[in-house]
PDB file of C-alpha atoms and ligand atoms in Angstrom:
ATOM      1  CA  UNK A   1      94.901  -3.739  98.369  1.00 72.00           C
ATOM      2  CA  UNK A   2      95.075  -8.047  98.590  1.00 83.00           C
ATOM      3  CA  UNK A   3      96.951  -9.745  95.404  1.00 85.00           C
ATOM      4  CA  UNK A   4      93.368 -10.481  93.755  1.00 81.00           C
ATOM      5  CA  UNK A   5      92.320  -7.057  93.809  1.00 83.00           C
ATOM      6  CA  UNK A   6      95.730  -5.586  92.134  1.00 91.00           C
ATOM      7  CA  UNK A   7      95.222  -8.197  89.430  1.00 93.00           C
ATOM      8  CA  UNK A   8      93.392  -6.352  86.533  1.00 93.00           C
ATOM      9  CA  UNK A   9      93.029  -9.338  84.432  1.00 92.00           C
ATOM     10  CA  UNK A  10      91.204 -12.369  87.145  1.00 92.00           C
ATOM     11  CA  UNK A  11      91.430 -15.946  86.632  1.00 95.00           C
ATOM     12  CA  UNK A  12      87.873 -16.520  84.658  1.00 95.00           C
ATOM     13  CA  UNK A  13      88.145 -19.652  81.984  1.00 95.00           C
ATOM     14  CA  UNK A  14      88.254 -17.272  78.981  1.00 95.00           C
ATOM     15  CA  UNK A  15      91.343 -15.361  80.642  1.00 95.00           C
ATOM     16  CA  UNK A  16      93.070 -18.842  81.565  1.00 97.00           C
ATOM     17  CA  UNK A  17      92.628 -19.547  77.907  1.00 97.00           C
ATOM     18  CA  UNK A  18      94.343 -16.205  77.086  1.00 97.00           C
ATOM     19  CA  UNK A  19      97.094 -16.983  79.291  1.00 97.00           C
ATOM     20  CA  UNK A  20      97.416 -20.780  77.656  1.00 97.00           C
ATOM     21  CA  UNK A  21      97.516 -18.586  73.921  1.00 97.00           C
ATOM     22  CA  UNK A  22     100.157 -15.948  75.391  1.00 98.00           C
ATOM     23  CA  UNK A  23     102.819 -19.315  76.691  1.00 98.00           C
ATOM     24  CA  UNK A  24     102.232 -21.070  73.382  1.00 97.00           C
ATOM     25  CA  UNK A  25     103.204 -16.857  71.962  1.00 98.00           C
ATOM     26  CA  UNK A  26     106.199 -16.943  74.161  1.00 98.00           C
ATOM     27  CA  UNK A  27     107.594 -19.857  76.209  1.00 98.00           C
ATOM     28  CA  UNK A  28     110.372 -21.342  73.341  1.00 98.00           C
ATOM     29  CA  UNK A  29     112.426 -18.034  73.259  1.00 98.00           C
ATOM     30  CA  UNK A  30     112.013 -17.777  77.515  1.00 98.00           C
ATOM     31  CA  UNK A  31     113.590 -21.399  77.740  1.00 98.00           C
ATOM     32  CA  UNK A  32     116.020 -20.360  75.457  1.00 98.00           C
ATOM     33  CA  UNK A  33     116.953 -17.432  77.695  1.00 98.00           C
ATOM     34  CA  UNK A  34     117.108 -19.574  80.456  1.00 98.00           C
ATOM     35  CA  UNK A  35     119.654 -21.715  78.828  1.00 98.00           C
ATOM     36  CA  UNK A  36     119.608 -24.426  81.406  1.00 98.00           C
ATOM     37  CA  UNK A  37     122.890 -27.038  81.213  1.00 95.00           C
ATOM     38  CA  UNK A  38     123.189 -29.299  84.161  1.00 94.00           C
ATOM     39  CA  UNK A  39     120.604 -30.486  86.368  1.00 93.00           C
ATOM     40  CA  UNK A  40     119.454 -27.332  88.971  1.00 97.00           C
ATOM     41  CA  UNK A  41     116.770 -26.386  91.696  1.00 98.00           C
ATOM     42  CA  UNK A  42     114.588 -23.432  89.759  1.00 98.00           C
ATOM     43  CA  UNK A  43     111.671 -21.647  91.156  1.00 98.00           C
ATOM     44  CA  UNK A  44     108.903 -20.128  88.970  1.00 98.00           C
ATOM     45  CA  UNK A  45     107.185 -17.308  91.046  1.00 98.00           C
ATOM     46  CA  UNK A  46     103.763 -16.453  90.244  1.00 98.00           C
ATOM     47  CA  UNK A  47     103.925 -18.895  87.981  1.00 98.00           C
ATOM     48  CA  UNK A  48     100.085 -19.286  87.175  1.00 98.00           C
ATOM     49  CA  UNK A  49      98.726 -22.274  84.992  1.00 98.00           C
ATOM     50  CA  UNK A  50     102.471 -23.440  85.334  1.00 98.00           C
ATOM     51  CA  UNK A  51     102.675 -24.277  82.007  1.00 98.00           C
ATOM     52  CA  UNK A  52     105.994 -22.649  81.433  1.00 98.00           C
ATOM     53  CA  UNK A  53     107.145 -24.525  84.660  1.00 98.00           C
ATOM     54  CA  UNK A  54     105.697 -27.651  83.798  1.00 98.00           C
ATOM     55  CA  UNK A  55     107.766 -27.504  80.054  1.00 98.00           C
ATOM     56  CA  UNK A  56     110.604 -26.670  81.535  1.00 98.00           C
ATOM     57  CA  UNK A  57     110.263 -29.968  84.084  1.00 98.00           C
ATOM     58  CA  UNK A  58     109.197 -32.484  80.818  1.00 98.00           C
ATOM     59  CA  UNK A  59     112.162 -30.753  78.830  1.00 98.00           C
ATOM     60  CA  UNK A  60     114.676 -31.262  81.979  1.00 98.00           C
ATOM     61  CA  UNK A  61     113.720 -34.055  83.777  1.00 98.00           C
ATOM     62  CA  UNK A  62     117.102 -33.547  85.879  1.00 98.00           C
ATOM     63  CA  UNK A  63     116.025 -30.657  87.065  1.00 98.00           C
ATOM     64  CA  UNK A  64     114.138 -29.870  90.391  1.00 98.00           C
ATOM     65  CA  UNK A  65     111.403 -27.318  88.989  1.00 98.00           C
ATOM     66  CA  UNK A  66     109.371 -25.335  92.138  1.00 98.00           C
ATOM     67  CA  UNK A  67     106.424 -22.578  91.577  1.00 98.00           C
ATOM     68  CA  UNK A  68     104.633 -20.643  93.484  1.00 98.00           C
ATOM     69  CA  UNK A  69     101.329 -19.058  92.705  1.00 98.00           C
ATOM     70  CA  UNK A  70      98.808 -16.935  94.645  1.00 97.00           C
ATOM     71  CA  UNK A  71      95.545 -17.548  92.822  1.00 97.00           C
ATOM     72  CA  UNK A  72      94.002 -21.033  94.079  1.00 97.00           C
ATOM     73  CA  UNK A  73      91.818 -20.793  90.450  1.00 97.00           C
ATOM     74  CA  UNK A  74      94.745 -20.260  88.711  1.00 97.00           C
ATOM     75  CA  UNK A  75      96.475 -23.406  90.797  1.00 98.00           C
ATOM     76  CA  UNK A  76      93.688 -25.603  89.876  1.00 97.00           C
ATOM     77  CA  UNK A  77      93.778 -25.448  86.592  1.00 97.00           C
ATOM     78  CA  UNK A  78      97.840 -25.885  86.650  1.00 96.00           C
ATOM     79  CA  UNK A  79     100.222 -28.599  84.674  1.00 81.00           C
ATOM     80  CA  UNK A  80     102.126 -31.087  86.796  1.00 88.00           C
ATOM     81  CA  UNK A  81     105.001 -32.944  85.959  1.00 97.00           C
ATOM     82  CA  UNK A  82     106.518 -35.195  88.275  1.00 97.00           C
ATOM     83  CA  UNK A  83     109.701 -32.722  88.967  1.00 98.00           C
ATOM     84  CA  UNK A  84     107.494 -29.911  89.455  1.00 98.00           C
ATOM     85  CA  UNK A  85     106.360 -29.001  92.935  1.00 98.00           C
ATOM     86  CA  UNK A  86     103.625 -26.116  92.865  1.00 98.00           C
ATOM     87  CA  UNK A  87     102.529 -24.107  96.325  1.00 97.00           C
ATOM     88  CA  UNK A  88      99.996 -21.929  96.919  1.00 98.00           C
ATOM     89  CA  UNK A  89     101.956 -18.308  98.110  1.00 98.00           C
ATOM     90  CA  UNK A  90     102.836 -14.710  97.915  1.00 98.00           C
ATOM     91  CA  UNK A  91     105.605 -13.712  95.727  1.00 98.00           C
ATOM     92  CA  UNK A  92     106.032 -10.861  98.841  1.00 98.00           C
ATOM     93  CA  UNK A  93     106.995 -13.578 101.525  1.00 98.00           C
ATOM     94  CA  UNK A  94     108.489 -16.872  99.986  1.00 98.00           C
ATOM     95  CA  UNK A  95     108.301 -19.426 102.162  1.00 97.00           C
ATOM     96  CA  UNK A  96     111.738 -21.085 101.002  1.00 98.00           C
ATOM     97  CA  UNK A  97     115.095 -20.919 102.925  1.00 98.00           C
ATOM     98  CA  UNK A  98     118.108 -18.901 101.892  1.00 98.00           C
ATOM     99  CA  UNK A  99     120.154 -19.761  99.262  1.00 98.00           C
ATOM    100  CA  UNK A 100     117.865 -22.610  97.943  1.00 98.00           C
ATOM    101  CA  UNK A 101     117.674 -22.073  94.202  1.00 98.00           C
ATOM    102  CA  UNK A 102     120.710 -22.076  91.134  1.00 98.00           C
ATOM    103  CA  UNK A 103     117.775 -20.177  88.805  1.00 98.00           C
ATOM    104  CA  UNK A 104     115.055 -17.764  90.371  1.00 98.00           C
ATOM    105  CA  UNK A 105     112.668 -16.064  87.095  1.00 98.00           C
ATOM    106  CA  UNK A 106     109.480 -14.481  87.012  1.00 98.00           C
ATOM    107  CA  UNK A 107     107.695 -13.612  83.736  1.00 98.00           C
ATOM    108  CA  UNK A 108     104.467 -10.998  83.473  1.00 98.00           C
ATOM    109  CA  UNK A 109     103.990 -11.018  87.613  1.00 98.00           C
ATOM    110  CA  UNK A 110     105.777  -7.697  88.833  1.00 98.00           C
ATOM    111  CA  UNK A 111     103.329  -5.726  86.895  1.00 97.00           C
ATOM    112  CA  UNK A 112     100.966  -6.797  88.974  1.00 97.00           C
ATOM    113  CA  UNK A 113     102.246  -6.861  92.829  1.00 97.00           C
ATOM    114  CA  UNK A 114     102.286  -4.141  95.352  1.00 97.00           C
ATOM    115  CA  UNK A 115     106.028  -4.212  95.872  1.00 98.00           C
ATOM    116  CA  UNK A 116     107.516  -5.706  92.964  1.00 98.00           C
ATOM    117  CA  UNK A 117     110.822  -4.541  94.686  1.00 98.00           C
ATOM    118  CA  UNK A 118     110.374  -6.578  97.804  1.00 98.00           C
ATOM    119  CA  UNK A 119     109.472  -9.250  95.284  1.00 98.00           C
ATOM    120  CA  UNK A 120     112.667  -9.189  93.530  1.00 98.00           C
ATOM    121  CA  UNK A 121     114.332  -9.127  97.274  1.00 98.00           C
ATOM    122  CA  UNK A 122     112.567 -12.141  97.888  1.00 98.00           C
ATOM    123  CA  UNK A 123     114.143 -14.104  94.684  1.00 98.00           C
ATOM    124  CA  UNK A 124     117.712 -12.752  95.464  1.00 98.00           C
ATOM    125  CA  UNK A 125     117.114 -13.838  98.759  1.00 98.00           C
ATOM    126  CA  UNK A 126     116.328 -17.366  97.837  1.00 98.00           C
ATOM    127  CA  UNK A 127     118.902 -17.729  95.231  1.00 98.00           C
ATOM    128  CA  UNK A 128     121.869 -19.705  95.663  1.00 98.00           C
ATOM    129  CA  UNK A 129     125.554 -17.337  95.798  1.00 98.00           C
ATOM    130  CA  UNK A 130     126.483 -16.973  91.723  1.00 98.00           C
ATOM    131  CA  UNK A 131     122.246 -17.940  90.836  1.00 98.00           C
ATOM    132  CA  UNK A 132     120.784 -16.340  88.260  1.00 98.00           C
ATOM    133  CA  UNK A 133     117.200 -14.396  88.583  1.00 98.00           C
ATOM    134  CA  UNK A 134     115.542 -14.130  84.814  1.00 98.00           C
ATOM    135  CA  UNK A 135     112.528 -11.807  84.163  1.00 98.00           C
ATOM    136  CA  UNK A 136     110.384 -10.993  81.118  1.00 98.00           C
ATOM    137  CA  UNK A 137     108.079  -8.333  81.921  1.00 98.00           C
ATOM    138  CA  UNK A 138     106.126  -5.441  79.306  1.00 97.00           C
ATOM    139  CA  UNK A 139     105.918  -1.990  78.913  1.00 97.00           C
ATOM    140  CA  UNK A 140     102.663  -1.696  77.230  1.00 96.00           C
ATOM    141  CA  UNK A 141     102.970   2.031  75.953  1.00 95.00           C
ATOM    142  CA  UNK A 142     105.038   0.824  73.311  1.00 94.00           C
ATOM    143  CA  UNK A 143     102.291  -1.166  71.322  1.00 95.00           C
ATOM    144  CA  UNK A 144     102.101  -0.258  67.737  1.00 96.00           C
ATOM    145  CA  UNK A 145      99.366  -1.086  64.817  1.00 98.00           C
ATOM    146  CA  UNK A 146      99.609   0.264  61.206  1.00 98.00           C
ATOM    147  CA  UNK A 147      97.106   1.083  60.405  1.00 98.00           C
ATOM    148  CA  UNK A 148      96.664   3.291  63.524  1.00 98.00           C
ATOM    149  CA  UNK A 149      93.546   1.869  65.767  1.00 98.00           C
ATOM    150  CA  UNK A 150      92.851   5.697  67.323  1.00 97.00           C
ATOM    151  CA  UNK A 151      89.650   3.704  69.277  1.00 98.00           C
ATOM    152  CA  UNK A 152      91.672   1.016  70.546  1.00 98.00           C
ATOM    153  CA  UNK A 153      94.889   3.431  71.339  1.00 97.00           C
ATOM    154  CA  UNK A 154      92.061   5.309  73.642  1.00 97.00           C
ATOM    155  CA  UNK A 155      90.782   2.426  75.149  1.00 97.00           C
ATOM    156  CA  UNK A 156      94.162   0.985  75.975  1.00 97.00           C
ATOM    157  CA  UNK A 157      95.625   4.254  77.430  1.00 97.00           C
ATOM    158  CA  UNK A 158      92.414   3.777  80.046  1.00 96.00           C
ATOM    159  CA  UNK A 159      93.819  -0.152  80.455  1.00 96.00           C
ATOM    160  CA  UNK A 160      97.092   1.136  81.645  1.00 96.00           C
ATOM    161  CA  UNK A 161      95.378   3.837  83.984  1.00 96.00           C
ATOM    162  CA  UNK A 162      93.059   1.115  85.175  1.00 96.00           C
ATOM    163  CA  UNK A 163      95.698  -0.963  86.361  1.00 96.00           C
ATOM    164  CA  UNK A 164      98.079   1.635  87.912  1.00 96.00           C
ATOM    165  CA  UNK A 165      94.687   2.667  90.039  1.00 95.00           C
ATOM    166  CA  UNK A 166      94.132  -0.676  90.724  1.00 95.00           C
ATOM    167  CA  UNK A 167      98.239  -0.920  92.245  1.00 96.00           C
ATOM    168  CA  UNK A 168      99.887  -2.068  89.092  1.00 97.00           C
ATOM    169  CA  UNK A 169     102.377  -1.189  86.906  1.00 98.00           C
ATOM    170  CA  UNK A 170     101.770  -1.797  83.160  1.00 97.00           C
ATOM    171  CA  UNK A 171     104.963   0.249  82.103  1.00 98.00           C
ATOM    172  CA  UNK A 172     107.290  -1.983  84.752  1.00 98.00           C
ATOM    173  CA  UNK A 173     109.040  -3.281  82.035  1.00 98.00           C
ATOM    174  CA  UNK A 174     110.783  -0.198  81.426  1.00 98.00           C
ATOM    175  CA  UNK A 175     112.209   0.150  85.133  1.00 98.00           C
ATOM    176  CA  UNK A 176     113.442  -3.500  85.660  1.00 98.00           C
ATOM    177  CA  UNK A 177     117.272  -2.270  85.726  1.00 98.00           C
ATOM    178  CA  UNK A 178     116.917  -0.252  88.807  1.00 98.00           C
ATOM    179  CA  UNK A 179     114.591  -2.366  90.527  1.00 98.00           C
ATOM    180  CA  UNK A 180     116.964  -5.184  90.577  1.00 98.00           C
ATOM    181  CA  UNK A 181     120.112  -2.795  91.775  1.00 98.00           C
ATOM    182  CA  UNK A 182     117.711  -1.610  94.512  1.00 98.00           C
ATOM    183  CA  UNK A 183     117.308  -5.721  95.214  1.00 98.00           C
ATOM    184  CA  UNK A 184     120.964  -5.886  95.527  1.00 98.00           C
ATOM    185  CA  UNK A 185     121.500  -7.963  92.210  1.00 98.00           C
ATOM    186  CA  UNK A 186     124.621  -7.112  89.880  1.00 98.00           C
ATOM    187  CA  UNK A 187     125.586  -7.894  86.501  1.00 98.00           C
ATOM    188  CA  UNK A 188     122.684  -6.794  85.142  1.00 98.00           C
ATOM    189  CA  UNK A 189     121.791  -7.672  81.654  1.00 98.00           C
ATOM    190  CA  UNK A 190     119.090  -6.234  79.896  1.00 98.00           C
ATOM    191  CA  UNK A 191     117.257  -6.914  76.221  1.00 98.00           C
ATOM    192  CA  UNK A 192     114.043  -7.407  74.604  1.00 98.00           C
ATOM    193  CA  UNK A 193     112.165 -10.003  73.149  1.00 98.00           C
ATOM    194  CA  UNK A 194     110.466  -8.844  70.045  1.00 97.00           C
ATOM    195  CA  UNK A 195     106.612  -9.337  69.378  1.00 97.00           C
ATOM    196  CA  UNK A 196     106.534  -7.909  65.970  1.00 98.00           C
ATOM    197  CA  UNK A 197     104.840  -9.616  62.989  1.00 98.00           C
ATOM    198  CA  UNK A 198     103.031  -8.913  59.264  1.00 98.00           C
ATOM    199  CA  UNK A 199     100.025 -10.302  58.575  1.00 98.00           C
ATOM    200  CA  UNK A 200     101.239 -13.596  57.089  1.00 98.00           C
ATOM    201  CA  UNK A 201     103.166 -14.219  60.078  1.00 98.00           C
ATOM    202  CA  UNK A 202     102.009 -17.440  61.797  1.00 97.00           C
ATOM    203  CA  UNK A 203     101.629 -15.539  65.149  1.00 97.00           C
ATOM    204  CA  UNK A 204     100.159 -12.463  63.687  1.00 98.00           C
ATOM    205  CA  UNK A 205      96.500 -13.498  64.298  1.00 98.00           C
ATOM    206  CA  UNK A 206      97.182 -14.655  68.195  1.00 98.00           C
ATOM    207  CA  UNK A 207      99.137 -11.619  69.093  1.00 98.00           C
ATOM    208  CA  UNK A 208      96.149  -9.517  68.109  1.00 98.00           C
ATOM    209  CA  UNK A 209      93.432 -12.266  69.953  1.00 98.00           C
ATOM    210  CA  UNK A 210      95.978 -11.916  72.966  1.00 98.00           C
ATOM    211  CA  UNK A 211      95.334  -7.888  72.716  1.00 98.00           C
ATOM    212  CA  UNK A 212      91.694  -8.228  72.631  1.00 97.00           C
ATOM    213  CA  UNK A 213      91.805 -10.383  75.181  1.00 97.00           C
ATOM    214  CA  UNK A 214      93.469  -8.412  77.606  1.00 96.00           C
ATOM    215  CA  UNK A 215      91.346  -5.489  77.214  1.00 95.00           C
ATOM    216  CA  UNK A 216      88.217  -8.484  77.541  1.00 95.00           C
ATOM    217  CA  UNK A 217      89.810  -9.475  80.667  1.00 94.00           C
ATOM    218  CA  UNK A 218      89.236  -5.955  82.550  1.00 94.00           C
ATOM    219  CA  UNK A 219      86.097  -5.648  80.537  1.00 95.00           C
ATOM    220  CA  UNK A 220      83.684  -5.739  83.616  1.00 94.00           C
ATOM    221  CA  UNK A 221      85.878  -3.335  85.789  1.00 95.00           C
ATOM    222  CA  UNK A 222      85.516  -0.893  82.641  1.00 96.00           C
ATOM    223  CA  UNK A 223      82.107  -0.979  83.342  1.00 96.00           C
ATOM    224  CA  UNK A 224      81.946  -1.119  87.128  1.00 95.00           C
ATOM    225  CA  UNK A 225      84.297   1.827  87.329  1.00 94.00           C
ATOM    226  CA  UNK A 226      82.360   3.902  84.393  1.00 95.00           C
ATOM    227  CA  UNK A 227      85.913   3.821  82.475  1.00 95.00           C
ATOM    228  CA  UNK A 228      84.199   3.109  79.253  1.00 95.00           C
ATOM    229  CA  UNK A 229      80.976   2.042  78.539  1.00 95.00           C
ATOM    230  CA  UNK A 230      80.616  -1.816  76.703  1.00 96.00           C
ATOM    231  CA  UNK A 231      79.994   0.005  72.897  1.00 97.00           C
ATOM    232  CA  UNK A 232      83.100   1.862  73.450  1.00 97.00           C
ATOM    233  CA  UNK A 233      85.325  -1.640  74.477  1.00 97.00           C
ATOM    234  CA  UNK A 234      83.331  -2.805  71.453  1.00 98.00           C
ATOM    235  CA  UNK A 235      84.170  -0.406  69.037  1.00 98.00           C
ATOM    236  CA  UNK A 236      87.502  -0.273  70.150  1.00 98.00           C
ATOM    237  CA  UNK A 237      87.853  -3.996  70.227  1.00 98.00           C
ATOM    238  CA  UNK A 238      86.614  -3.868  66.681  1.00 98.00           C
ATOM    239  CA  UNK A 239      89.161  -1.991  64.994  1.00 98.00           C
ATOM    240  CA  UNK A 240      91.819  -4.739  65.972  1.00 98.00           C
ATOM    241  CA  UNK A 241      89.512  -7.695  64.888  1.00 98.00           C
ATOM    242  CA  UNK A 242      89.169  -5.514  61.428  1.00 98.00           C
ATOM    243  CA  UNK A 243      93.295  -5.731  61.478  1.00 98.00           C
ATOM    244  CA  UNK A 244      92.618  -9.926  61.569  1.00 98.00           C
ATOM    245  CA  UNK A 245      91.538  -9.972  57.844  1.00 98.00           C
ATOM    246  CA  UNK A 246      93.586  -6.760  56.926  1.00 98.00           C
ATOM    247  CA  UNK A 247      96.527  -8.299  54.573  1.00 98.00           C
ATOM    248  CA  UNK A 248      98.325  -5.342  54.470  1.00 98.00           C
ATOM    249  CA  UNK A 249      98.341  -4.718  58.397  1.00 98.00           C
ATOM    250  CA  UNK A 250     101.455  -5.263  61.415  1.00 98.00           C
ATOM    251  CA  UNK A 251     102.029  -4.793  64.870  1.00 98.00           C
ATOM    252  CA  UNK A 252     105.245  -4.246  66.521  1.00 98.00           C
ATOM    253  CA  UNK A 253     105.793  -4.642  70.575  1.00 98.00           C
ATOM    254  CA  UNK A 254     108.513  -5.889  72.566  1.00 98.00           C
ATOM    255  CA  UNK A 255     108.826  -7.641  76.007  1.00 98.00           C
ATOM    256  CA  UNK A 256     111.382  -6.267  78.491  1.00 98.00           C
ATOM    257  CA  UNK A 257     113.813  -8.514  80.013  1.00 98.00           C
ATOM    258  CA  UNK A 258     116.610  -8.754  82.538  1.00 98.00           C
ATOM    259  CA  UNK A 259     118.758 -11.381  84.319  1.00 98.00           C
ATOM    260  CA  UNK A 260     121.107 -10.724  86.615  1.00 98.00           C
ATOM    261  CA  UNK A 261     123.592 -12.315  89.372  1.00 98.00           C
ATOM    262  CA  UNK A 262     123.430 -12.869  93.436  1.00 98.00           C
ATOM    263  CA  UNK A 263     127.372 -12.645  94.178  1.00 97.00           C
TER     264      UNK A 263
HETATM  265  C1  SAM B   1      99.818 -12.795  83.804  1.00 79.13           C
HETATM  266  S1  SAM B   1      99.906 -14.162  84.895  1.00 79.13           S
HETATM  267  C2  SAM B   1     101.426 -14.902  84.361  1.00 79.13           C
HETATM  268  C3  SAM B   1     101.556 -16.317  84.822  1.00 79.13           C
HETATM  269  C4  SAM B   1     102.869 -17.027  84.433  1.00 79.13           C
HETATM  270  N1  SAM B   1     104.020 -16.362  85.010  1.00 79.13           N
HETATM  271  C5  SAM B   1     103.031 -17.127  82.941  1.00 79.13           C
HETATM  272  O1  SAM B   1     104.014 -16.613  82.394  1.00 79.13           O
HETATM  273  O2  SAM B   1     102.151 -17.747  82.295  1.00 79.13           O
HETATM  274  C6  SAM B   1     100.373 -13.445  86.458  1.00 79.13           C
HETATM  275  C7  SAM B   1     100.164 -14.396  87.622  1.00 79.13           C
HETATM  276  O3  SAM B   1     100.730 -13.828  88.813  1.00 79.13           O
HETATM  277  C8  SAM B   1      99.901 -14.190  89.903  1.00 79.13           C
HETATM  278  N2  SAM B   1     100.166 -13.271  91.020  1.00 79.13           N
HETATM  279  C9  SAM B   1      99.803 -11.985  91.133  1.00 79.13           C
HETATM  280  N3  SAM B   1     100.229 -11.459  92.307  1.00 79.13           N
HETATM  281  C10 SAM B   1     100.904 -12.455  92.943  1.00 79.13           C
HETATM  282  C11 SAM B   1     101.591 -12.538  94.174  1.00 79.13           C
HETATM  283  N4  SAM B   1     101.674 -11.482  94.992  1.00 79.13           N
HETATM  284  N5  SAM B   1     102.167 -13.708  94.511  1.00 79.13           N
HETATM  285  C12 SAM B   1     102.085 -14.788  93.697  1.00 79.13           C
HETATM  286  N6  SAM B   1     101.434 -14.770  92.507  1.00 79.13           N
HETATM  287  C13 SAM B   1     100.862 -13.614  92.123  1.00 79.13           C
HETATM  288  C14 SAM B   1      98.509 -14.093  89.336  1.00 79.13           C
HETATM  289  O4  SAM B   1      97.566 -14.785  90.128  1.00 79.13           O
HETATM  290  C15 SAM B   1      98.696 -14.682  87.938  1.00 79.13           C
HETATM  291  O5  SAM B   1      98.464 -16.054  87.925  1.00 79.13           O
END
């Protein structure tokens, strides 16, 4: 199965925009985690639009920021700064030397590869002795609504299927601890970043049009694959809009993440 066809949610212009919604959702707390000091060489793999990577060069400008990124479409559309150096590439095969990098991370990528092992091999591999490798990946059983959304729940239950038959892993979040001990890394540090807001929470309303979106983004291999027919993903779809203007309604989720140590 190539990268493109593992990747359940493709690189059309409404997706991009999802994924420009989901870094404005998450990329202050990620920095934060990264907790960058002095001026280092860090590599961003599969790192998309590069938007993350490209806020991390503006915010460090002593810094030596690298991604790599399969999709050309995705490359296209990426952010630039002048300490950022994008390549097109595999996260399977990184075509840096040994020991290159003082910060390796990868955010909402191993999900979607066909080894995400042998892609955490590759970032110990390229880490310097003492780097650090960061990752922020989900586990998207855990998503909760109140009030229940029994359509949705059904519908997304197929999402995760779809993308497990496709050669993903939309539960990896959950199995990032032993993945990086079988990729040789120690002092493993595990946590979560929580996603969980009321309705008068200011990201309330994109966490939810983030959710639709993702189910949007596989809508037409629903369809090819007879997974569920367009009224279904409608209907379904509907009961999280109708949680939009609900003032009474919440959502709770929470990202997985790890960093760890190359001694
Ligand atoms: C959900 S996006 C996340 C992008 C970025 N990390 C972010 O946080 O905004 C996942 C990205 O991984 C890329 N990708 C998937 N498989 C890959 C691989 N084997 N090597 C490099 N990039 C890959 C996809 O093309 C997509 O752009």
């Amino acid at each position: 199965m190539s990268n493109e066809a593992i990747y359940i949610h493709g690189t059309e212009a409404s997706e991009q925009d999802r994924l420009r919604l989901l870094n404005r959702l998450t990329n202050r707390p990620f920095i934060d985690y990264l907790a960058i000091k002095r001026p280092i060489k860090i590599l961003d793999v599969g790192c998309g639009l590069a938007i993350l990577a490209n806020e991390i060069a503006e915010l460090y400008p002593n810094c030596e920021v690298y991604g790599i990124e399969y999709s050309v479409e995705q490359l296209a559309q990426a952010d630039q700064a002048p300490n950022l150096k994008l390549q097109q590439g595999d996260a399977h095969h990184l075509s840096f030397d040994a020991d290159t990098f003082d910060i390796v991370y990868c955010r909402y990528l191993l999900e979607h590869v066909k080894n995400p092992v042998q892609v955490l091999q590759e970032m110990h591999r390229v880490l310097k002795p003492n780097g650090e490798i960061f990752t922020q990946e989900n586990n998207i059983a855990i998503t909760v609504y109140d009030p229940d959304c029994s359509k949705w729940d059904t519908i997304w239950q197929k999402f995760i299927n779809l993308q497990t038959d496709l050669g993903g892993d939309g539960l990896i979040g959950k199995r990032l601890y032993g993945m990086l001990k079988q990729a040789n890394f120690q002092r493993i540090e595990l946590s979560i970043a929580p996603q969980v807001h009321g309705f008068e929470d200011v990201q309330f309303d994109d966490w939810l049009l983030n959710i639709i979106g993702n189910a949007e983004s596989a809508r037409d291999k629903f369809i090819k694959y007879n997974i569920a027919t367009s009224q279904e993903l409608d209907e379904a779809i509907a009961e999280l809009e109708a949680l939009r203007t609900n003032e009474n309604a919440s959502t709770i989720f929470y990202w997985n993440r790890a960093k760890a140590v190359k001694l």
